[in-house]
Each structure stands twice: as C-alpha cells, then as structure tokens.
Amino acid sequence: MSDPVQNDNAEDVGSVPSFFREHAEFLHLLDEVATSASNVESWTLPNAPEEEMRLIREMKKTLDVYQEQPTCLDPYLERIVSRLMSVVQEYVYAFHDTMYKPESPITVTRMDGIFDLLYTLCKVRGYKVILRFFPHGVADVEPVFATLWRFSVDLEASNWPARYTLLIWLSLLAMIPFDIESIDSGTTDLPAIAELGTSDVSLMGRWVELGKLFLCKPGCEMEGAAVMLSRLLSRRDSAAVLRPEFIEWAAREITNAARPIDTAAANAGLQIGSVLRINGALRVLCHLFSAMDSHATLDAQIPMLLDIFQMDAFDQHSITRKLISKAVQRLALLMLPATNAEMGRAYARPSLRENLSNNAGAASDSMRDDEAESPDVEVPLEMEAFVGILLQKLHDKDTIVRWSAAKGIGRISERLPMALAREIVLAVGDILKDETLVDNGLIDVAMTTEYSWHGALLCLAELSRRGMLYAQALRQIVPWVVRGLTYEIQRGDYSVGSNVRDAACYVMWSLARIPNPSSKRVFAEMSVEMATTLISVAVFDRESNVRRAASAAFQEHVGRQ
C-alpha cells in the first residue's frame, strides 16, 4: 500500500497538526516492533524486550499528540492496525493451542506492549474506527475467547489493556452471521475463575458469564464488556432465552446494589463497589436497547425496568443518572416506530421551490405547520412515564444529565404523533415559567434555578433542530429565550447563568434553521428584539464562549433571511 501524498512543508494552524507528520518514522518503528514481537522464540519471555518497549513508548508518545485531531491518522490506520493485529492473531492462536498443556511455554504478559499500543490507538481514534481493521473470521472466535478467559484468571494483574483489546475484539466476533452453537467445539477444560460459578459449559453461556465478570470493573474493561454483551445478546439465536434472562439479572443486580445493608449504610450512601455494579449493568442495557430491533421480548421486563429508572438511590452519582437517562430514551425509542420521524419533520423541511413560491404556497405551509396530523401511531402506555423521567432530569444539577435528557426528549418527540409532540413542547416551555415573575412584560428570574433554565433551553434547541416547534409555540417561547440571553443571578459575591446564556444562543441558532414560512413570519414580528439582544450579548457578555455563540446565532439568522 502506497503512502498518501502529503506536503511535508505544510504549516499547522497553531499547535494542532493538520496531517500525520511523523508517518514515515512511525511506520518504520512499527515494522521494527512487529518484527520483534512476531519472534516466536521470544513468546516464552515474561516480558517484552526492553528495546521493543522503548520503541512502543515512543510510538505512544507520537499518537498522543493527535488526540485533538485523530482523523489525521486515518490514511495510515489500516496499515498500522492490520500489522499489529497480525502479530496478535498469531500469538492468540499459539496461546490457545498450548494453554491446555500442564506447563504452557507462552507467557500471558509477553504481548503487553502490543496490547498497550492497540489501546492507545483506541483511545486516540475511538474503538469503533479501530475495530474496522480487526480480523473477524469464524476461526478466531474460540481462540480469542479462550485467551481472554485465561487472561481473566487474575484480574488484579496489570495487563488490563490486553483484556480490553480482547473484549472489543470479541464484540466484533459476536456479530458473525452463524449460530454460535455451530462453532462451539465443546471445550470444557478452561482454567477455573474464582468469581464465576456457572454450570453452563456452552460457549454462549460462558461468553455471557465472562462479560458479567468485567461489568463491575472500573475503567475501559467495563465499557468493552458492555459493548461485547450488547452485541452478543442482540443476536437472534440469543433473543429467546439469554436476552430476557440477562435483563432480569441486570435488574436484580441494580436493585441489590442500590439496597442498603443497614441504616448506617443508607445514611452513608452507595459504596464504590455498588456504584460500579449499577453502572456496569446500566451500560449494557444502554448498548443493548440501541442494538435491538424490536421490543417484543421485553414486555415482561419493562415494568421491572421502569421501577429501576424511578429509584431515588442514585441522586449522588452523576454518571449513574446519565446512564439512566440514556437507558430510558433508548428503551422508549425501541418501543416507538421509526417511520414517524420523517412525518414529524416534514413540515420543517420544504423544498426550495416551496420557499420561493407565492403567498398561496406560504399559506399552505402555514396550514401544514399548524393543522397537519400525523398518521395514527400506537403509543405504549409506558411512554408517558418515560417522558416524565426525562422531563424531570432537565432539572438535574449536572450538565451531562440535562444534556442527555434534552437529546432524549428531542429524539422521542420525532417519533410521536404531532399532537403529543406539541404537548411535550408546551411542557418544556412551562419549565421556563416555573418560579418566574412577570410584571408588565418584564420577566424576573431572580427566584429561578439556573439548572432548570439550562435544561429547558437545551431541550428547546433539540426540538427546534428536529423541526418540532410550530408557529404558535414559537410566539410563546421566543420571548423567554430572549430573556435567557441575558440570564444572570447573583449568588453572594459571584453570579451564575453563563451556561443558560450559552444554551439560549444555541436555541437562537437552531431557530434560524427552521425554514418554513410561518416560522419566518414569527421571527419577523420579533426581529428587532432578537437582533438587538443577540448583538449586545455578542459584544458585551463577559464570557468568550457566550459571545462566540451569540455571534454565530446572529449570523445564522442574517444568512437565512
């Protein structure tokens, strides 16, 4: 494979690289490392040679430079990953062939440097991109699984990058288009793992149990196990039995971990071990709901999951609350038909010919905006509870939770009938009115909380991006968004509200991208107030990110008028 032509004399903008400058040197080091690691005689060593580790450290240092511009590595990723994985594949096959011998000559830690380099590539570019270049033959399944099983005997060992790499490799192998039973050789003499007490000796059963083992481990191993289990359980040959059993296990795991042992434990809050167990189970559910194509096998588990989503034991842990928000929205999306999304956005995506049509065409668009009805969609009864949970999380004290809930409400609203979507829009708008005093048209926000305003504005921006704000709602919401542009509350000797002003700019930017004529007329009625407020914020706000956001929103409106 020839190298892409690069201009080595090109200058970078600031300190951010614009292409992989060290590609020639890096590829040379890669060949040296791969040649050293592929030496079969060295696989009996307890560790990699010092010279090989020195080269790997140098390569990792080079890769870390590109964390802000990881796409610069793309022209060379296939060569880099394929070269490394060819060595790892040979090692895994040899390790699998000898691991059943009483004294296996191949050591567990010999390839730690190669696995560490693969983890660095996943860290810089993302595991989804790196996985494209992993081998994925049917013959790889059992050797990779057996190697990961052997590496899991001692979870306290420091070779976690090896376990993470094998986990994501297994997540790719879990998607092979053949029944797992057809490739199960029936091997039962794997080393014993103290944490596993399963009596299921099938490959699928052990695969699931091995994934559960890593769900309570901090760091990347939890994420790798969650991805692997979600892809394995989304297969058709596991849907009937293993998927319902696993979801029930995850529900019990969360419930047991959230239940305090005694009164003292209840007052102290959840222990770190309990939080890890909860987060691991929730991560699998999030990935699983995203990978599934039907909720038909979940009917019996939905009430149990709904009880978990409404538990109050997670108030002190932001990551857990964010995962609950993601699980709720993905389960809701799984239960709604995807065909209604385009119908919900249709009124906001007219063609250029319609935009340039006469007043009759504009009137027709307005009629479609305000009176269009979506086709009948059967909405599950649990949808009201799901939307209520997400609306409540718009008030959360952590930004990551509010942002996740806002995106979830926007995605769910796309698939709901227009009448229900409009009710959600009004409910989000009512959040801005809570604890707010209005006197002679002036909106006083002194008694409000910045969390609620920030969450509501983020949600309105997401709804606007998806074309869910109709003309009547815009007339009610725009004055409150304009007030959010200057939102500021004094808290002693400091003030809060910069995040609210930034979110209000985001709403203004997204409003400009609604192209239907009826919305344009609403903006025309309020153009003076909107323009003056945006310009004043873009010029005088103390926060640079808010000034930049206001400027972008103003330019978006001007460019689309």
Coordinates of C-alpha atoms in Angstrom, one line a residue:
M1 CA 0.0 0.0 0.0
S2 CA 1.5 3.3 -1.0
D3 CA 1.5 6.3 1.4
P4 CA -0.9 9.1 0.6
V5 CA 0.9 12.1 -0.8
Q6 CA 1.5 14.7 2.0
N7 CA 3.1 18.1 1.9
D8 CA 5.7 17.8 4.5
N9 CA 6.4 21.6 4.3
A10 CA 2.8 22.4 5.2
E11 CA 2.4 24.5 8.3
D12 CA 0.0 23.7 11.0
V13 CA -2.5 26.1 12.4
G14 CA -1.2 26.9 15.9
S15 CA 0.0 23.7 17.7
V16 CA -2.7 21.5 16.2
P17 CA -1.4 19.1 13.5
S18 CA -3.1 19.1 10.1
F19 CA -1.7 15.7 9.0
F20 CA 0.3 12.8 10.3
R21 CA 3.7 14.4 10.1
E22 CA 5.7 11.5 11.6
H23 CA 4.1 8.8 9.4
A24 CA 7.4 7.7 7.8
E25 CA 9.2 7.4 11.2
F26 CA 6.2 5.8 12.8
L27 CA 5.8 3.2 10.2
H28 CA 9.5 2.3 10.4
L29 CA 9.1 1.9 14.2
L30 CA 6.0 -0.2 13.6
D31 CA 7.9 -2.6 11.4
E32 CA 10.7 -3.0 14.0
V33 CA 8.2 -3.6 16.8
A34 CA 6.1 -6.1 14.8
T35 CA 9.3 -8.0 13.7
S36 CA 10.4 -8.2 17.3
A37 CA 7.0 -9.2 18.7
S38 CA 6.5 -11.9 16.0
N39 CA 9.6 -13.7 17.0
V40 CA 8.0 -17.0 18.4
E41 CA 11.1 -17.8 20.5
S42 CA 10.5 -14.6 22.5
W43 CA 6.9 -15.5 23.4
T44 CA 8.3 -17.6 26.3
L45 CA 9.8 -14.5 27.9
P46 CA 7.9 -13.0 30.9
N47 CA 8.1 -9.5 29.4
A48 CA 8.8 -7.9 26.0
P49 CA 12.5 -7.0 25.4
E50 CA 13.5 -3.6 26.6
E51 CA 14.3 -2.2 23.2
E52 CA 10.8 -3.2 22.0
M53 CA 9.2 -1.5 24.9
R54 CA 11.2 1.7 24.3
L55 CA 10.0 1.8 20.7
I56 CA 6.4 1.3 21.8
R57 CA 6.7 4.1 24.4
E58 CA 8.0 6.4 21.6
M59 CA 5.1 5.4 19.3
K60 CA 2.5 6.0 22.1
K61 CA 4.0 9.4 22.7
T62 CA 3.6 10.2 19.0
L63 CA 0.0 9.1 18.9
D64 CA -1.0 11.1 22.0
V65 CA -0.2 14.3 20.1
Y66 CA -3.1 13.6 17.7
Q67 CA -5.9 13.3 20.3
E68 CA -7.3 16.6 19.2
Q69 CA -7.0 15.8 15.5
P70 CA -7.4 12.0 15.4
T71 CA -8.6 11.9 11.7
C72 CA -5.0 12.8 10.7
L73 CA -4.2 9.1 11.4
D74 CA -7.0 7.7 9.1
P75 CA -4.8 7.3 5.9
Y76 CA -2.5 5.0 7.8
L77 CA -4.8 3.3 10.3
E78 CA -5.4 0.2 8.2
R79 CA -1.7 -0.5 7.8
I80 CA -1.0 0.2 11.5
V81 CA -3.8 -1.8 13.0
S82 CA -3.5 -4.7 10.5
R83 CA 0.2 -5.0 11.1
L84 CA -0.3 -5.2 14.9
M85 CA -3.3 -7.5 14.7
S86 CA -1.5 -10.0 12.5
V87 CA 1.1 -10.4 15.3
V88 CA -1.6 -10.6 18.0
Q89 CA -3.6 -13.1 16.0
E90 CA -0.6 -15.4 15.6
Y91 CA 0.1 -15.1 19.4
V92 CA -3.6 -15.8 20.3
Y93 CA -3.6 -18.9 18.1
A94 CA -0.4 -20.2 19.6
F95 CA -1.5 -19.3 23.1
H96 CA -4.8 -21.2 22.6
D97 CA -3.0 -24.3 21.2
T98 CA -0.7 -24.5 24.2
M99 CA -2.8 -23.2 27.1
Y100 CA -4.3 -26.7 27.8
K101 CA -0.8 -28.2 28.4
P102 CA 0.3 -28.5 32.0
E103 CA 3.2 -26.2 31.5
S104 CA 2.4 -23.7 28.8
P105 CA 5.6 -22.2 27.4
I106 CA 3.9 -19.0 26.2
T107 CA 3.5 -16.3 28.8
V108 CA 0.5 -14.1 29.4
T109 CA 2.4 -10.9 29.7
R110 CA 4.7 -11.2 26.6
M111 CA 2.4 -9.0 24.4
D112 CA 1.5 -6.4 26.9
G113 CA 3.3 -3.7 24.9
I114 CA 1.5 -4.5 21.7
F115 CA -1.9 -4.5 23.5
D116 CA -1.0 -1.2 25.1
L117 CA -0.3 0.2 21.7
L118 CA -3.6 -1.0 20.4
Y119 CA -5.4 0.5 23.4
T120 CA -3.7 3.8 22.7
L121 CA -5.0 3.7 19.1
C122 CA -8.5 3.1 20.5
K123 CA -8.1 6.0 22.9
V124 CA -7.0 8.4 20.3
R125 CA -9.2 7.4 17.3
G126 CA -12.0 5.5 19.1
Y127 CA -12.6 1.8 19.2
K128 CA -15.4 1.9 16.6
V129 CA -12.9 3.0 14.0
I130 CA -10.1 0.8 15.1
L131 CA -12.4 -2.3 15.1
R132 CA -12.9 -2.0 11.3
F133 CA -9.4 -3.4 10.8
F134 CA -9.6 -6.3 13.3
P135 CA -9.7 -9.8 11.9
H136 CA -13.2 -11.3 12.2
G137 CA -13.1 -14.9 10.9
V138 CA -15.1 -17.7 12.4
A139 CA -11.9 -19.5 13.3
D140 CA -11.0 -16.5 15.6
V141 CA -13.9 -16.9 18.0
E142 CA -12.8 -19.7 20.2
P143 CA -9.0 -18.8 20.4
V144 CA -9.8 -15.2 21.3
F145 CA -12.5 -16.3 23.9
A146 CA -10.1 -18.8 25.4
T147 CA -7.3 -16.3 25.6
L148 CA -9.5 -13.7 27.3
W149 CA -10.7 -16.4 29.7
R150 CA -7.1 -17.3 30.6
F151 CA -6.2 -13.6 31.0
S152 CA -9.2 -13.2 33.3
V153 CA -8.0 -15.7 35.9
D154 CA -6.0 -12.9 37.6
L155 CA -8.0 -9.7 37.3
E156 CA -5.6 -7.9 39.6
A157 CA -2.8 -8.2 37.0
S158 CA -1.7 -5.0 35.3
N159 CA -2.4 -6.2 31.7
W160 CA -5.9 -4.6 31.5
P161 CA -5.1 -3.1 28.0
A162 CA -4.9 -6.7 26.8
R163 CA -8.2 -7.6 28.3
Y164 CA -9.8 -4.5 26.9
T165 CA -8.5 -5.3 23.4
L166 CA -9.7 -8.8 23.6
L167 CA -13.1 -7.7 24.8
I168 CA -13.7 -5.3 21.9
W169 CA -12.3 -8.0 19.5
L170 CA -14.9 -10.4 20.9
S171 CA -17.6 -7.7 20.4
L172 CA -16.8 -7.8 16.7
L173 CA -16.7 -11.6 16.6
A174 CA -20.1 -11.6 18.3
M175 CA -21.6 -10.3 15.0
I176 CA -20.6 -13.2 12.8
P177 CA -23.6 -14.4 10.7
F178 CA -23.6 -18.0 12.0
D179 CA -25.2 -19.6 15.1
I180 CA -22.8 -19.7 18.0
E181 CA -23.7 -23.3 18.7
S182 CA -22.5 -24.3 15.2
I183 CA -18.9 -23.2 16.0
D184 CA -18.8 -24.4 19.6
S185 CA -16.3 -27.3 19.9
G186 CA -17.5 -28.2 23.4
T187 CA -14.2 -27.4 25.1
T188 CA -14.7 -27.7 28.9
D189 CA -11.2 -27.7 30.4
L190 CA -10.8 -24.0 30.7
P191 CA -9.0 -22.7 33.8
A192 CA -11.2 -22.0 36.7
I193 CA -12.1 -18.5 37.6
A194 CA -13.0 -17.9 41.2
E195 CA -15.6 -15.2 40.5
L196 CA -17.5 -17.4 38.1
G197 CA -19.7 -20.3 39.4
T198 CA -21.7 -21.0 36.3
S199 CA -22.6 -24.6 35.4
D200 CA -23.3 -23.7 31.8
V201 CA -20.5 -25.2 29.7
S202 CA -21.7 -23.9 26.3
L203 CA -19.7 -21.3 24.5
M204 CA -22.6 -18.8 24.6
G205 CA -23.3 -19.3 28.3
R206 CA -19.6 -18.9 29.2
W207 CA -19.4 -15.9 26.9
V208 CA -22.2 -14.1 28.8
E209 CA -20.8 -15.0 32.2
L210 CA -17.3 -13.8 31.3
G211 CA -18.8 -10.5 30.2
K212 CA -20.6 -10.1 33.5
L213 CA -17.3 -10.6 35.3
F214 CA -16.0 -7.3 33.8
L215 CA -19.1 -5.2 34.4
C216 CA -18.1 -4.3 38.0
K217 CA -14.5 -3.4 37.0
P218 CA -13.6 0.3 36.7
G219 CA -12.2 1.8 33.5
C220 CA -12.2 0.6 30.0
E221 CA -12.9 -3.1 30.8
M222 CA -16.5 -2.2 31.8
E223 CA -17.2 -0.4 28.6
G224 CA -15.6 -3.1 26.5
A225 CA -17.7 -5.8 28.3
A226 CA -20.8 -3.7 27.8
V227 CA -20.3 -3.4 24.1
M228 CA -19.5 -7.1 23.8
L229 CA -22.5 -8.3 25.8
S230 CA -24.9 -6.0 23.9
R231 CA -23.8 -7.3 20.5
L232 CA -23.9 -10.9 21.7
L233 CA -27.4 -10.6 23.3
S234 CA -28.8 -8.7 20.3
R235 CA -28.3 -11.8 18.1
R236 CA -31.3 -13.8 17.0
D237 CA -30.0 -17.0 18.5
S238 CA -29.8 -15.4 21.9
A239 CA -33.1 -13.4 21.9
A240 CA -35.4 -16.2 23.1
V241 CA -33.6 -17.3 26.3
L242 CA -30.4 -15.4 27.1
R243 CA -31.6 -11.9 26.5
P244 CA -34.6 -12.0 28.9
E245 CA -32.5 -13.8 31.5
F246 CA -29.8 -11.2 31.2
I247 CA -32.1 -8.3 31.5
E248 CA -33.7 -9.8 34.6
W249 CA -30.2 -10.4 36.0
A250 CA -29.2 -6.8 35.3
A251 CA -32.4 -5.6 37.1
R252 CA -31.7 -7.7 40.1
E253 CA -28.0 -6.5 40.1
I254 CA -29.1 -2.9 40.1
T255 CA -31.7 -3.4 42.8
N256 CA -29.5 -5.4 45.1
A257 CA -26.6 -2.9 44.7
A258 CA -28.9 0.0 45.4
R259 CA -30.4 -1.6 48.5
P260 CA -28.5 -0.5 51.7
I261 CA -27.4 -3.2 54.1
D262 CA -28.4 -1.3 57.2
T263 CA -29.4 2.1 58.4
A264 CA -25.7 3.3 58.7
A265 CA -25.1 2.2 55.1
A266 CA -28.2 4.0 53.9
N267 CA -27.0 7.3 55.5
A268 CA -23.5 6.9 54.1
G269 CA -24.8 6.4 50.5
L270 CA -23.8 3.9 47.9
Q271 CA -20.3 2.3 48.2
I272 CA -18.0 2.5 45.2
G273 CA -18.4 -1.2 44.6
S274 CA -22.2 -0.9 44.4
V275 CA -21.9 2.1 42.1
L276 CA -19.7 0.1 39.7
R277 CA -22.1 -2.8 39.6
I278 CA -25.0 -0.4 38.8
N279 CA -23.1 1.5 36.2
G280 CA -21.9 -1.8 34.5
A281 CA -25.5 -3.2 34.3
L282 CA -26.8 0.1 33.0
R283 CA -24.1 0.4 30.3
V284 CA -25.1 -3.0 28.9
L285 CA -28.8 -2.0 28.9
C286 CA -28.0 1.2 27.0
H287 CA -26.0 -0.5 24.4
L288 CA -28.4 -3.4 24.2
F289 CA -31.5 -1.2 23.6
S290 CA -29.6 0.6 20.9
A291 CA -28.6 -2.6 19.1
M292 CA -32.0 -4.4 19.3
D293 CA -34.5 -4.0 16.5
S294 CA -37.7 -4.9 18.4
H295 CA -39.0 -4.8 22.0
A296 CA -41.1 -7.9 21.6
T297 CA -39.0 -9.9 24.1
L298 CA -39.1 -7.1 26.7
D299 CA -42.8 -7.0 27.5
A300 CA -42.3 -8.9 30.8
Q301 CA -39.2 -6.9 31.9
I302 CA -40.5 -3.3 31.1
P303 CA -42.3 -2.8 34.5
M304 CA -39.2 -4.0 36.3
L305 CA -37.0 -1.6 34.3
L306 CA -39.4 1.2 34.9
D307 CA -39.2 0.7 38.7
I308 CA -35.4 0.9 38.5
F309 CA -35.4 4.0 36.4
Q310 CA -37.5 5.8 39.0
M311 CA -35.4 4.8 42.0
D312 CA -34.0 7.6 44.2
A313 CA -30.8 5.8 45.3
F314 CA -28.7 7.4 42.5
D315 CA -29.0 11.1 43.4
Q316 CA -25.4 11.4 44.4
H317 CA -23.8 9.9 41.3
S318 CA -24.0 11.9 38.1
I319 CA -22.7 9.1 35.8
T320 CA -25.4 6.7 37.0
R321 CA -28.1 9.3 36.4
K322 CA -26.8 10.0 32.9
L323 CA -26.8 6.2 32.2
I324 CA -30.4 6.0 33.4
S325 CA -31.3 8.9 31.1
K326 CA -29.7 7.1 28.2
A327 CA -31.4 3.8 29.0
V328 CA -34.8 5.5 29.3
Q329 CA -34.6 7.2 26.0
R330 CA -33.2 4.2 24.1
L331 CA -35.9 1.9 25.5
A332 CA -38.5 4.5 24.5
L333 CA -37.2 4.8 21.0
L334 CA -37.1 1.0 20.8
M335 CA -40.8 0.9 21.6
L336 CA -41.8 3.6 19.0
P337 CA -41.9 3.1 15.3
A338 CA -39.1 4.8 13.4
T339 CA -41.3 5.6 10.4
N340 CA -42.9 8.5 12.0
A341 CA -39.7 10.6 12.4
E342 CA -39.8 12.0 8.9
M343 CA -43.5 12.8 9.2
G344 CA -42.9 14.8 12.3
R345 CA -40.2 16.8 10.5
A346 CA -41.9 17.1 7.1
Y347 CA -43.4 20.5 7.7
A348 CA -40.0 21.9 8.6
R349 CA -38.2 20.6 5.5
P350 CA -39.8 22.2 2.5
S351 CA -38.1 22.3 -0.9
L352 CA -36.5 25.4 -2.5
R353 CA -39.4 25.7 -4.8
E354 CA -41.8 25.9 -1.9
N355 CA -39.7 28.5 -0.2
L356 CA -39.7 30.6 -3.4
S357 CA -43.5 30.2 -4.0
N358 CA -46.1 32.9 -3.8
N359 CA -48.3 33.8 -0.8
A360 CA -50.7 30.9 -1.5
G361 CA -47.9 28.5 -1.1
A362 CA -46.8 30.2 2.2
A363 CA -50.4 29.9 3.4
S364 CA -50.4 26.3 2.5
D365 CA -47.2 25.8 4.5
S366 CA -48.7 27.6 7.5
M367 CA -51.7 25.3 7.3
R368 CA -49.4 22.3 7.2
D369 CA -47.5 23.7 10.2
D370 CA -50.4 24.3 12.5
E371 CA -53.0 21.7 11.4
A372 CA -51.1 18.7 10.0
E373 CA -51.9 15.4 11.6
S374 CA -49.5 12.5 11.8
P375 CA -50.8 9.1 10.9
D376 CA -52.2 7.0 13.8
V377 CA -49.3 5.6 15.8
E378 CA -49.8 3.2 18.7
V379 CA -48.1 4.8 21.6
P380 CA -47.3 2.5 24.5
L381 CA -48.7 3.4 27.9
E382 CA -45.3 3.5 29.4
M383 CA -44.3 6.3 27.1
E384 CA -45.8 8.9 29.5
A385 CA -43.6 7.6 32.3
F386 CA -40.5 7.6 30.2
V387 CA -41.1 11.2 29.0
G388 CA -41.8 12.2 32.6
I389 CA -38.5 10.8 33.8
L390 CA -36.6 12.7 31.1
L391 CA -38.5 16.0 31.8
Q392 CA -37.6 15.6 35.5
K393 CA -33.9 15.2 34.6
L394 CA -33.9 18.5 32.8
H395 CA -33.7 20.0 36.3
D396 CA -30.7 17.9 37.3
K397 CA -27.7 19.6 38.9
D398 CA -25.2 18.1 36.4
T399 CA -24.9 19.3 32.8
I400 CA -24.2 15.8 31.4
V401 CA -27.5 14.6 32.7
R402 CA -29.5 17.6 31.5
W403 CA -27.9 17.3 28.0
S404 CA -28.6 13.6 27.7
A405 CA -32.3 14.2 28.8
A406 CA -32.7 17.0 26.3
K407 CA -31.4 14.9 23.4
G408 CA -33.6 12.1 24.5
I409 CA -36.8 14.2 24.6
G410 CA -36.0 15.5 21.1
R411 CA -35.5 12.1 19.7
I412 CA -38.7 10.7 21.2
S413 CA -40.7 13.7 20.1
E414 CA -39.7 12.9 16.5
R415 CA -41.5 9.6 16.6
L416 CA -44.6 10.6 18.5
P417 CA -47.8 11.9 16.8
M418 CA -47.7 15.7 16.3
A419 CA -50.4 16.2 19.0
L420 CA -48.3 14.5 21.7
A421 CA -45.1 16.2 20.5
R422 CA -46.8 19.6 20.9
E423 CA -47.7 18.7 24.4
I424 CA -44.1 18.0 25.2
V425 CA -43.1 21.3 23.6
L426 CA -45.5 23.1 25.9
A427 CA -44.3 21.1 28.9
V428 CA -40.7 22.1 28.3
G429 CA -41.8 25.7 27.8
D430 CA -43.6 25.6 31.2
I431 CA -40.3 24.8 32.9
L432 CA -39.1 28.3 32.0
K433 CA -42.2 29.8 33.6
D434 CA -41.8 28.0 36.9
E435 CA -40.9 30.3 39.8
T436 CA -40.7 33.2 37.3
L437 CA -42.4 36.6 38.0
V438 CA -43.8 38.5 35.0
D439 CA -44.6 42.2 35.6
N440 CA -45.7 44.5 32.8
G441 CA -44.0 42.2 30.2
L442 CA -40.7 42.1 32.2
I443 CA -39.5 38.6 33.2
D444 CA -37.9 38.4 36.6
V445 CA -35.7 35.3 37.0
A446 CA -34.3 36.1 40.5
M447 CA -36.2 33.2 42.1
T448 CA -35.4 30.6 39.4
T449 CA -32.6 28.0 39.3
E450 CA -30.1 28.0 36.5
Y451 CA -30.2 24.2 36.2
S452 CA -33.9 24.2 35.1
W453 CA -33.5 27.0 32.7
H454 CA -30.4 25.5 31.2
G455 CA -32.0 22.1 30.8
A456 CA -35.2 23.6 29.3
L457 CA -33.3 25.7 26.8
L458 CA -31.1 22.7 25.7
C459 CA -34.3 20.7 25.1
L460 CA -35.9 23.5 23.1
A461 CA -32.9 23.7 20.9
E462 CA -33.0 20.0 20.3
L463 CA -36.7 20.2 19.5
S464 CA -36.1 23.1 17.2
R465 CA -33.3 21.3 15.4
R466 CA -35.7 18.5 14.6
G467 CA -38.5 20.8 13.4
M468 CA -40.8 20.3 16.3
L469 CA -41.6 23.9 17.2
Y470 CA -44.7 25.1 15.4
A471 CA -45.6 28.8 14.9
Q472 CA -48.0 29.1 17.9
A473 CA -45.4 27.7 20.3
L474 CA -42.7 30.0 18.8
R475 CA -44.8 33.0 19.7
Q476 CA -44.9 31.8 23.3
I477 CA -41.3 30.6 23.6
V478 CA -39.2 33.2 21.8
P479 CA -39.7 35.9 24.5
W480 CA -38.5 33.6 27.1
V481 CA -35.5 32.5 25.0
V482 CA -34.6 36.2 24.5
R483 CA -34.7 36.6 28.3
G484 CA -32.4 33.7 28.6
L485 CA -29.8 35.5 26.5
T486 CA -29.3 37.9 29.5
Y487 CA -29.9 35.4 32.3
E488 CA -27.8 36.2 35.4
I489 CA -28.4 35.6 39.1
Q490 CA -26.3 36.9 41.9
R491 CA -25.2 34.3 44.5
G492 CA -23.4 36.2 47.2
D493 CA -20.2 37.6 45.8
Y494 CA -20.5 35.8 42.4
S495 CA -23.0 35.3 39.7
V496 CA -24.3 32.3 37.8
G497 CA -26.0 31.9 34.4
S498 CA -23.3 31.8 31.8
N499 CA -24.4 28.2 30.8
V500 CA -28.0 29.4 30.5
R501 CA -27.0 32.3 28.2
D502 CA -24.9 29.9 26.1
A503 CA -27.9 27.5 25.8
A504 CA -30.1 30.4 24.8
C505 CA -27.7 31.2 22.0
Y506 CA -27.9 27.6 20.9
V507 CA -31.7 27.9 20.8
M508 CA -31.5 31.0 18.7
W509 CA -29.1 29.3 16.3
S510 CA -31.4 26.3 15.9
L511 CA -34.4 28.5 15.4
A512 CA -32.8 30.1 12.4
R513 CA -32.6 26.7 10.7
I514 CA -36.4 26.2 10.7
P515 CA -37.2 27.1 7.0
N516 CA -41.0 27.0 6.9
P517 CA -42.6 30.4 6.1
S518 CA -44.9 30.6 9.1
S519 CA -41.8 30.5 11.4
K520 CA -40.2 33.2 9.4
R521 CA -43.2 35.4 10.0
V522 CA -42.9 34.8 13.7
F523 CA -39.3 35.8 13.6
A524 CA -40.1 38.9 11.6
E525 CA -42.5 40.0 14.3
M526 CA -39.8 39.8 16.9
S527 CA -36.7 40.5 14.8
V528 CA -35.8 43.8 16.4
E529 CA -35.8 42.5 19.9
M530 CA -34.0 39.3 18.9
A531 CA -31.3 41.2 16.9
T532 CA -30.6 43.8 19.5
T533 CA -30.3 41.3 22.3
L534 CA -28.0 39.0 20.3
I535 CA -25.8 41.9 19.2
S536 CA -25.5 43.2 22.8
V537 CA -24.6 39.7 24.1
A538 CA -22.1 39.1 21.2
V539 CA -20.4 42.4 22.1
F540 CA -20.7 42.8 25.9
D541 CA -21.0 39.4 27.5
R542 CA -18.1 38.6 29.8
E543 CA -17.8 35.0 28.7
S544 CA -16.0 34.4 25.4
N545 CA -17.9 31.3 24.6
V546 CA -21.2 33.1 25.0
R547 CA -20.1 36.0 22.8
R548 CA -19.0 33.5 20.2
A549 CA -22.3 31.6 20.4
A550 CA -24.4 34.8 20.1
S551 CA -22.4 35.9 17.1
A552 CA -22.9 32.6 15.4
A553 CA -26.6 32.7 16.1
F554 CA -26.9 36.3 14.7
Q555 CA -25.0 35.4 11.6
E556 CA -27.2 32.3 11.1
H557 CA -30.4 34.4 11.2
V558 CA -29.0 37.0 8.8
G559 CA -27.8 34.4 6.4
R560 CA -31.1 32.6 6.2
Q561 CA -33.5 35.6 6.0

